[in-house]
mmCIF file of N, CA and C in Angstrom:
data_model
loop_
_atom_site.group_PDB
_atom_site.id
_atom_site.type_symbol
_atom_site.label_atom_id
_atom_site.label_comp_id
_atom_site.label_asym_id
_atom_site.label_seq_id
_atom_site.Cartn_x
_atom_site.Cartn_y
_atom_site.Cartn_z
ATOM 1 N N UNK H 1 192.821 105.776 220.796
ATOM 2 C CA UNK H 1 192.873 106.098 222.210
ATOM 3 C C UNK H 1 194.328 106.162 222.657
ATOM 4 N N UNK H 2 194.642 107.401 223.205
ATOM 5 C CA UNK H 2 196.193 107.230 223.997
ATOM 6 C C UNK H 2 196.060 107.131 225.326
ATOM 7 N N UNK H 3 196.901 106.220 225.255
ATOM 8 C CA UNK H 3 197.533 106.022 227.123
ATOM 9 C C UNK H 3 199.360 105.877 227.265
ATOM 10 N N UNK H 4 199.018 106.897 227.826
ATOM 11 C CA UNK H 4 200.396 107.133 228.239
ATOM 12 C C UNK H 4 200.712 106.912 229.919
ATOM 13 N N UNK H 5 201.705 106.547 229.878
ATOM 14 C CA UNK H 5 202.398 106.494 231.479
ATOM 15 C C UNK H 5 202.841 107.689 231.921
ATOM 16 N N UNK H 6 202.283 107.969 233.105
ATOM 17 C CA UNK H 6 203.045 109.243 233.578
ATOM 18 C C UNK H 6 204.103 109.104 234.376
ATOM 19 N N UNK H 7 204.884 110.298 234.566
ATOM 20 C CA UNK H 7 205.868 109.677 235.314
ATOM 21 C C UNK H 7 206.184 108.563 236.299
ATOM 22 N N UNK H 8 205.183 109.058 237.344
ATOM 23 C CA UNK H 8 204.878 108.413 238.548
ATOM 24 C C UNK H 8 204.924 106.945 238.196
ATOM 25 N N UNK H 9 203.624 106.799 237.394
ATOM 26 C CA UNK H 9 203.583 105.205 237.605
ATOM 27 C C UNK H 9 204.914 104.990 236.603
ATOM 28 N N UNK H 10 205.320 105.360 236.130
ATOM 29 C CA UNK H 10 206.595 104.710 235.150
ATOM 30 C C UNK H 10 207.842 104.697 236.467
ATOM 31 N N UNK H 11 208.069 104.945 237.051
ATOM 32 C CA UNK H 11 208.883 105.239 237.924
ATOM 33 C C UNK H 11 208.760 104.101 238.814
ATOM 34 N N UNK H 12 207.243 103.970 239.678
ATOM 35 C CA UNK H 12 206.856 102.848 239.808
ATOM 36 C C UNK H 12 207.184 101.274 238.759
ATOM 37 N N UNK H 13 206.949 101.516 237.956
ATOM 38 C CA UNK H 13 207.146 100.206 237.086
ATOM 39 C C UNK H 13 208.420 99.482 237.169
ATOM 40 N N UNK H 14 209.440 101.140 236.893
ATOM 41 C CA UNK H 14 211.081 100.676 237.323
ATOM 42 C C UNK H 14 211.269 100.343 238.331
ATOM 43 N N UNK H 15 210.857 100.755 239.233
ATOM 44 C CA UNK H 15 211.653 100.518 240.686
ATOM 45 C C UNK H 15 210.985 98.985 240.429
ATOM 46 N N UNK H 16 209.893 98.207 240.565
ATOM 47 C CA UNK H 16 209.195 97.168 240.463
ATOM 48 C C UNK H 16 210.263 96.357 239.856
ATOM 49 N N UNK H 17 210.793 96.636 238.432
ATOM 50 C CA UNK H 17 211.849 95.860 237.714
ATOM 51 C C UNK H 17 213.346 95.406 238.512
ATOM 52 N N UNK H 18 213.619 97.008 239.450
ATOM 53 C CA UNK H 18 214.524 96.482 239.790
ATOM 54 C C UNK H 18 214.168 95.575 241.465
ATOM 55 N N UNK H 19 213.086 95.981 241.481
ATOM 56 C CA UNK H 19 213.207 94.830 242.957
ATOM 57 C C UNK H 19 213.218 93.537 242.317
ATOM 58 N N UNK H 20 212.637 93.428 241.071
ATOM 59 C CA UNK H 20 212.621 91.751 240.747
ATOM 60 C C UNK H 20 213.627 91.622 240.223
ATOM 61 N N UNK H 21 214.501 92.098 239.302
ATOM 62 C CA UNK H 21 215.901 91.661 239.404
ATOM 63 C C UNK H 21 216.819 91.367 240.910
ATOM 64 N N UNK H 22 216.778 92.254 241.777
ATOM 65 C CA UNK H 22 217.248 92.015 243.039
ATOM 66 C C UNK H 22 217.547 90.591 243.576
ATOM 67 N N UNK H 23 215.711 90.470 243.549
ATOM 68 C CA UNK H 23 215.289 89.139 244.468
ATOM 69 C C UNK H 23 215.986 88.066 243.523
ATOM 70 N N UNK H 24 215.741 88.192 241.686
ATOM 71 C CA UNK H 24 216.298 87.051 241.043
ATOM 72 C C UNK H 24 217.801 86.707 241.125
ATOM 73 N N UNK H 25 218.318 87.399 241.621
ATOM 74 C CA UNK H 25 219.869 87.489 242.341
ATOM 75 C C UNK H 25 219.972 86.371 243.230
ATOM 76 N N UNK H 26 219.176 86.883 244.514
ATOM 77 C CA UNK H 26 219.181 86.295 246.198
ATOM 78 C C UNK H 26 218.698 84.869 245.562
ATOM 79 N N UNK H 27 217.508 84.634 244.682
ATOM 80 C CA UNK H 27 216.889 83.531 244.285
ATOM 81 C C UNK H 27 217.844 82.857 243.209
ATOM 82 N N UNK H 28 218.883 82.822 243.311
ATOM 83 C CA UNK H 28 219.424 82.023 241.505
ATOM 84 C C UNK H 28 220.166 80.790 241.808
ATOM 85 N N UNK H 29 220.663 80.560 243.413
ATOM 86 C CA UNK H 29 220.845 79.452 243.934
ATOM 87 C C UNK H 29 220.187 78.312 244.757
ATOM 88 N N UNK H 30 218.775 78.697 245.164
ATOM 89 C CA UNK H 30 218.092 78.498 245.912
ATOM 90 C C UNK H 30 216.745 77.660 245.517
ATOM 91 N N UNK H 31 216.025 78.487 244.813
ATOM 92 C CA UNK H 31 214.536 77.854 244.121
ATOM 93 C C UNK H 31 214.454 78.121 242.551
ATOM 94 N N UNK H 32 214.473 77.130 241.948
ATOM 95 C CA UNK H 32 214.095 77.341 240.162
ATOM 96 C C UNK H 32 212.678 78.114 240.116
ATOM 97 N N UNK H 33 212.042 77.148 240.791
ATOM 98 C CA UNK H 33 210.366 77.726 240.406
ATOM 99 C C UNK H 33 210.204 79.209 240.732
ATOM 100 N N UNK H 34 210.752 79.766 241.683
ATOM 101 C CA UNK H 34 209.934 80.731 242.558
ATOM 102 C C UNK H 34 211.051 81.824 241.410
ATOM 103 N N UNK H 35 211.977 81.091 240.806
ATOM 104 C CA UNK H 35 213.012 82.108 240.008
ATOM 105 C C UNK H 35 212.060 81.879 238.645
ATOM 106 N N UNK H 36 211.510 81.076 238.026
ATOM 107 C CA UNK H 36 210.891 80.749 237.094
ATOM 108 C C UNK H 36 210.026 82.522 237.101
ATOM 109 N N UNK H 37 209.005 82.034 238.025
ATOM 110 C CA UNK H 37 207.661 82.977 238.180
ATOM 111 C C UNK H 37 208.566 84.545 238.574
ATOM 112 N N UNK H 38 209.613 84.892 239.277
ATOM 113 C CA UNK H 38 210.066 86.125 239.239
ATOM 114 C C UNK H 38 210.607 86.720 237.689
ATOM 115 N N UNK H 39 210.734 85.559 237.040
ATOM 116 C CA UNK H 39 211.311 85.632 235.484
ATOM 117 C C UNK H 39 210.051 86.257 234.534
ATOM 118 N N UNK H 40 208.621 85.269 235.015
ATOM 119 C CA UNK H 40 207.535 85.985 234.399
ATOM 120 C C UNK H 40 206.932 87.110 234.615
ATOM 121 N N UNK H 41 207.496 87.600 235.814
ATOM 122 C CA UNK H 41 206.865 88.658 236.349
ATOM 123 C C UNK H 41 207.373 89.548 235.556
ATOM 124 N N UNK H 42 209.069 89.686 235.682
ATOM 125 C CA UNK H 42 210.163 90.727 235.378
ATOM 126 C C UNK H 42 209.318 90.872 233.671
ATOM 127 N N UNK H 43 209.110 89.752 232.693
ATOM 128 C CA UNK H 43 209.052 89.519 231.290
ATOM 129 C C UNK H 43 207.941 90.119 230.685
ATOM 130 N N UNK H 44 206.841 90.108 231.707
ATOM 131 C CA UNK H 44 205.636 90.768 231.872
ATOM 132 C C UNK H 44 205.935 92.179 231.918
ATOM 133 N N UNK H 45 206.539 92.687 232.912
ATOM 134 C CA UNK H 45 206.738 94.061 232.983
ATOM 135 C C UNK H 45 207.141 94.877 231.924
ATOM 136 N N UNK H 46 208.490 94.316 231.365
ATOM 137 C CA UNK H 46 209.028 94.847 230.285
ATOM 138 C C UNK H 46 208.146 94.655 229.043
ATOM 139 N N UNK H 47 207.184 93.920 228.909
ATOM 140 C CA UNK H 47 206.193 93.789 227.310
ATOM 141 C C UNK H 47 205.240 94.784 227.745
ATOM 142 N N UNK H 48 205.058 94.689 229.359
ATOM 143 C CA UNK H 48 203.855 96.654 229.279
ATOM 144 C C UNK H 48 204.430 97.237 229.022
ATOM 145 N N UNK H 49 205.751 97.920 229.393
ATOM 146 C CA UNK H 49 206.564 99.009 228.878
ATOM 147 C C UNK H 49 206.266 99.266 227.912
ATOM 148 N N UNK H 50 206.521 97.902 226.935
ATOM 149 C CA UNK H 50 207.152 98.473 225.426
ATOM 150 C C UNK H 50 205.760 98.436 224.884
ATOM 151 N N UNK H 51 204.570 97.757 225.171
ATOM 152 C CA UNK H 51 203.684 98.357 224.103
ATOM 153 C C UNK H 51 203.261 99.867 224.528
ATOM 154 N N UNK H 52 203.374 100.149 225.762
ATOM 155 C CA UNK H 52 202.746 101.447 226.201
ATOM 156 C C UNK H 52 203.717 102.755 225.224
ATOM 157 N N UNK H 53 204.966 102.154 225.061
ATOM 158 C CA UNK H 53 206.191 103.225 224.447
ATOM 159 C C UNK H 53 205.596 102.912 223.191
ATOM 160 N N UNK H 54 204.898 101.753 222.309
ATOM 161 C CA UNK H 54 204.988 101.707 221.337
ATOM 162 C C UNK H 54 203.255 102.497 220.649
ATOM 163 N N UNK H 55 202.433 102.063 221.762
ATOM 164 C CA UNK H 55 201.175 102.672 221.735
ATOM 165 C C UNK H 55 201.482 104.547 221.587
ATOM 166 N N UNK H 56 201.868 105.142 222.711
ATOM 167 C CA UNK H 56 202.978 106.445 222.799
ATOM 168 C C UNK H 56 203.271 107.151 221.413
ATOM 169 N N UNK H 57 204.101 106.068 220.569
ATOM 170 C CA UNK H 57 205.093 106.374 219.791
ATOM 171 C C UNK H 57 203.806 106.507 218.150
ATOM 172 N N UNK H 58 203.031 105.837 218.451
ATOM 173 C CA UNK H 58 202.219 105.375 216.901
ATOM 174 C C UNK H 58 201.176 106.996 217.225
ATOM 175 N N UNK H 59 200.874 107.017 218.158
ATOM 176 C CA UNK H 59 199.948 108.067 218.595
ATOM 177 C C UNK H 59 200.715 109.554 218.018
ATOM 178 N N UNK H 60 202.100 109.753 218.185
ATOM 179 C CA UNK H 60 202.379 110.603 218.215
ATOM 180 C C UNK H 60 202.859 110.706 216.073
#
């Protein structure tokens, strides 16, 4: 089965990455925890990426 990202939502995904880098900025003096869980979020994002590139890549 392939699934691929189309632009759109990939575009979506980035912009998503960079708002959570952003906030982990504003957040890096302030709250561990709430920087913790923006850390899992960001860590999360990037492992869909890469299996979707890697799912992508085996397909092709």
């Amino acid at each position: 089965m392939q699934v691929q990202l189309q632009g759109d939502k990939l575009l979506e995904l980035l912009e998503a990455l960079y708002h959570i880098n952003e906030a982990m900025k504003i957040m890096e003096g302030y709250n561990s925890e709430i920087l913790d869980k923006l850390e899992e979020a960001r860590d999360s994002l990037v492992q869909y990426l890469i299996q979707q590139y890697l799912e992508v890549k085996d397909y092709e």
